[in-house]
């Protein structure tokens, strides 16, 4: 008989104003990339490969991607 012990920890942090802005920008960009990848998956008949998803967009420029995020 094996004994399984499950522990749960709860953490909370209080970001500074600058950290709140940075986190909001980060999660906004992540949401845009996720939604774009999800749209590609829904449009294709089969699931795209990892390489296909990596090549669908470059979000490093201000004209695309994160520039669409309103914070």
Coordinates of C-alpha atoms in Angstrom, one line a residue:
X1 CA 0.0 0.0 0.0
X2 CA 1.5 3.4 -1.0
X3 CA 0.7 6.6 0.7
X4 CA 0.4 9.6 -1.5
X5 CA 0.7 13.0 0.2
X6 CA -0.5 16.0 -1.7
X7 CA 0.7 19.4 -0.6
X8 CA -0.8 22.7 -1.7
X9 CA 0.8 26.0 -1.4
X10 CA -0.7 29.4 -2.1
X11 CA 1.4 32.3 -3.0
X12 CA 0.6 36.0 -3.4
X13 CA 2.7 38.8 -4.7
X14 CA 2.2 42.5 -4.8
X15 CA 3.8 44.0 -7.9
X16 CA 4.9 47.6 -8.1
X17 CA 3.2 49.9 -10.6
X18 CA 5.9 49.3 -13.2
X19 CA 5.7 45.6 -12.8
X20 CA 1.9 45.8 -13.2
X21 CA 2.3 47.6 -16.5
X22 CA 4.9 45.1 -17.7
X23 CA 2.7 42.1 -16.7
X24 CA -0.3 43.6 -18.4
X25 CA 1.7 44.1 -21.6
X26 CA 3.1 40.6 -21.4
X27 CA -0.2 38.9 -20.9
X28 CA -1.8 41.1 -23.6
X29 CA 0.9 40.0 -26.1
X30 CA 0.4 36.3 -25.1
X31 CA -3.3 36.6 -25.6
X32 CA -2.8 38.0 -29.1
X33 CA -0.4 35.2 -30.1
X34 CA -2.7 32.6 -28.6
X35 CA -5.7 33.9 -30.4
X36 CA -3.8 34.0 -33.8
X37 CA -2.5 30.4 -33.3
X38 CA -6.0 29.3 -32.4
X39 CA -7.5 30.9 -35.5
X40 CA -4.9 29.1 -37.6
X41 CA -5.8 25.8 -36.0
X42 CA -9.5 26.3 -36.6
X43 CA -9.0 27.2 -40.2
X44 CA -6.9 24.2 -41.1
X45 CA -8.4 20.8 -41.6
X46 CA -5.7 19.1 -39.6
X47 CA -3.7 20.4 -36.7
X48 CA -0.6 22.4 -37.9
X49 CA 2.8 21.2 -36.9
X50 CA 5.0 23.0 -34.4
X51 CA 7.1 24.5 -37.3
X52 CA 3.9 25.8 -39.0
X53 CA 2.9 27.7 -35.8
X54 CA 6.4 29.1 -35.3
X55 CA 6.5 30.5 -38.9
X56 CA 3.0 32.1 -39.0
X57 CA 4.0 35.5 -37.5
X58 CA 6.8 37.7 -36.3
X59 CA 5.6 39.7 -33.3
X60 CA 8.8 41.5 -32.7
X61 CA 7.9 44.5 -34.8
X62 CA 5.5 47.2 -33.7
X63 CA 3.4 47.0 -36.9
X64 CA 2.2 43.5 -36.0
X65 CA 1.3 41.5 -32.9
X66 CA 1.7 43.3 -29.7
X67 CA 1.1 46.7 -31.2
X68 CA -2.6 45.5 -31.5
X69 CA -2.8 45.1 -27.7
X70 CA -4.4 47.9 -25.8
X71 CA -3.1 48.2 -22.3

